GROMACS .gro file of C-alpha atoms in nm:
model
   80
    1UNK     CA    1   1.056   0.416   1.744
    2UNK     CA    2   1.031   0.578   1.417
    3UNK     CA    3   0.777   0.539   1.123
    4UNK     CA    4   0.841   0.500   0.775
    5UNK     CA    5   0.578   0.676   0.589
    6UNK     CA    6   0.496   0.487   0.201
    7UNK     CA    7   0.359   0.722  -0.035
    8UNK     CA    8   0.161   0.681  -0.360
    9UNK     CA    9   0.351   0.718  -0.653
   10UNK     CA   10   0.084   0.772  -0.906
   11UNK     CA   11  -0.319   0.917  -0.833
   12UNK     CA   12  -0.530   0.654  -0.872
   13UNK     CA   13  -0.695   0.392  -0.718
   14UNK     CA   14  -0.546   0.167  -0.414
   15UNK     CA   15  -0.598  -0.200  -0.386
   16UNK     CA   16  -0.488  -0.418  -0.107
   17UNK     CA   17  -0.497  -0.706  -0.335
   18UNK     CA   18  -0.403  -0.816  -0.647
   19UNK     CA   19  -0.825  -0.963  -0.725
   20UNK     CA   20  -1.143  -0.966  -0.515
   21UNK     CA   21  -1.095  -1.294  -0.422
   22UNK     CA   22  -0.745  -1.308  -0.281
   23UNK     CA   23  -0.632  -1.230   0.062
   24UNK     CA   24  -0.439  -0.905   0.088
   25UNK     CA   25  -0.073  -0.836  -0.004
   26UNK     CA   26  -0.035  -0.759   0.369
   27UNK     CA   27  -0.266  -0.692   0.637
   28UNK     CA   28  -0.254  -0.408   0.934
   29UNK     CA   29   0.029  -0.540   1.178
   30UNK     CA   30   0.202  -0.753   0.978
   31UNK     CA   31   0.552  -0.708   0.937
   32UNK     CA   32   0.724  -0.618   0.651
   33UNK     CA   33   1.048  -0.688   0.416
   34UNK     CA   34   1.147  -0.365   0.198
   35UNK     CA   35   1.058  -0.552  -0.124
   36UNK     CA   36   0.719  -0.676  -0.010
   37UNK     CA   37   0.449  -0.557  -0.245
   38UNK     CA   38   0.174  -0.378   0.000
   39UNK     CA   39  -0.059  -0.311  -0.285
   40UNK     CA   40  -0.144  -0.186  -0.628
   41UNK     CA   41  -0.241   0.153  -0.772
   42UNK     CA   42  -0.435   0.142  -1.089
   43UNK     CA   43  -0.400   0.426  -1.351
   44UNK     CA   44  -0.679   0.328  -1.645
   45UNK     CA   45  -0.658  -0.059  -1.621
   46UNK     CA   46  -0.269  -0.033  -1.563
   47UNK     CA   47  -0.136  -0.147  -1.263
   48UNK     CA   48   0.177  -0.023  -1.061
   49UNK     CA   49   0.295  -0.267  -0.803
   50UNK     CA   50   0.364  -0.076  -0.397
   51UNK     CA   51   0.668  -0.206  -0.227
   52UNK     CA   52   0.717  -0.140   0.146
   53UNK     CA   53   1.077   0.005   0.053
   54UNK     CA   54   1.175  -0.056   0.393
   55UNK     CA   55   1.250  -0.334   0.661
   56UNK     CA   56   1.084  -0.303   0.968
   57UNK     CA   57   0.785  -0.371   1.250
   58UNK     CA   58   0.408  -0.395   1.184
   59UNK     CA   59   0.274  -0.223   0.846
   60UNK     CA   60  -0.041   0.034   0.910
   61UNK     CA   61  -0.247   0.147   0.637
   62UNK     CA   62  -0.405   0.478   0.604
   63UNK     CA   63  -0.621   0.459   0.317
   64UNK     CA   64  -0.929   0.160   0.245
   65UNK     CA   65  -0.876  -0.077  -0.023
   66UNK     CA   66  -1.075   0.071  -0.351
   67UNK     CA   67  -0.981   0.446  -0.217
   68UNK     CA   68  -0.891   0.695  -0.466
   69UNK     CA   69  -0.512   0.833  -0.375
   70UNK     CA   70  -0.302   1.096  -0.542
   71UNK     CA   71   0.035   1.141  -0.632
   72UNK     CA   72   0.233   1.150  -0.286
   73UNK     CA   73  -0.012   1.060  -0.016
   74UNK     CA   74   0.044   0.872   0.254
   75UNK     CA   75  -0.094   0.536   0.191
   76UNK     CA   76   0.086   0.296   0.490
   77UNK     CA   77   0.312   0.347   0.793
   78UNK     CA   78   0.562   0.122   0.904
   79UNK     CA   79   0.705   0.118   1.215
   80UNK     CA   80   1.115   0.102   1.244
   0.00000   0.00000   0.00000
């Protein structure tokens, strides 16, 4: 089995959801659809939607929701 690795397109910050009190675009394990937003990176107060950008098995993320990321980090695996 391979893994798909999902990168950050921007530095920023990482959030698993689109407000505090809202569950998470996707959690570890779930599965994913290549156009299912994972998460958002916010560059001052603008926000750039994640999309898996790949079909597959169970999503894991590497990085903690509110964790600063830069430009091509790894932030999410997804098993093929």
């Amino acid at each position: 089995m391979s893994k798909h690795e999902i990168r950050s397109p921007l530095p920023g910050t990482f959030y698993r959801s689109s407000a505090p009190d809202v569950p998470p675009f996707k959690s570890d394990g779930d599965d994913v659809c290549s156009s299912d937003a994972i998460g958002l990176i916010e560059v001052m107060k603008t926000f750039q939607e994640i999309q898996a950008g790949v079909a597959g098995g169970s999503i894991r993320f590497l990085v903690d929701n509110e964790e600063p990321v830069m430009a091509g980090q790894v932030i999410a695996e997804v098993e093929q």
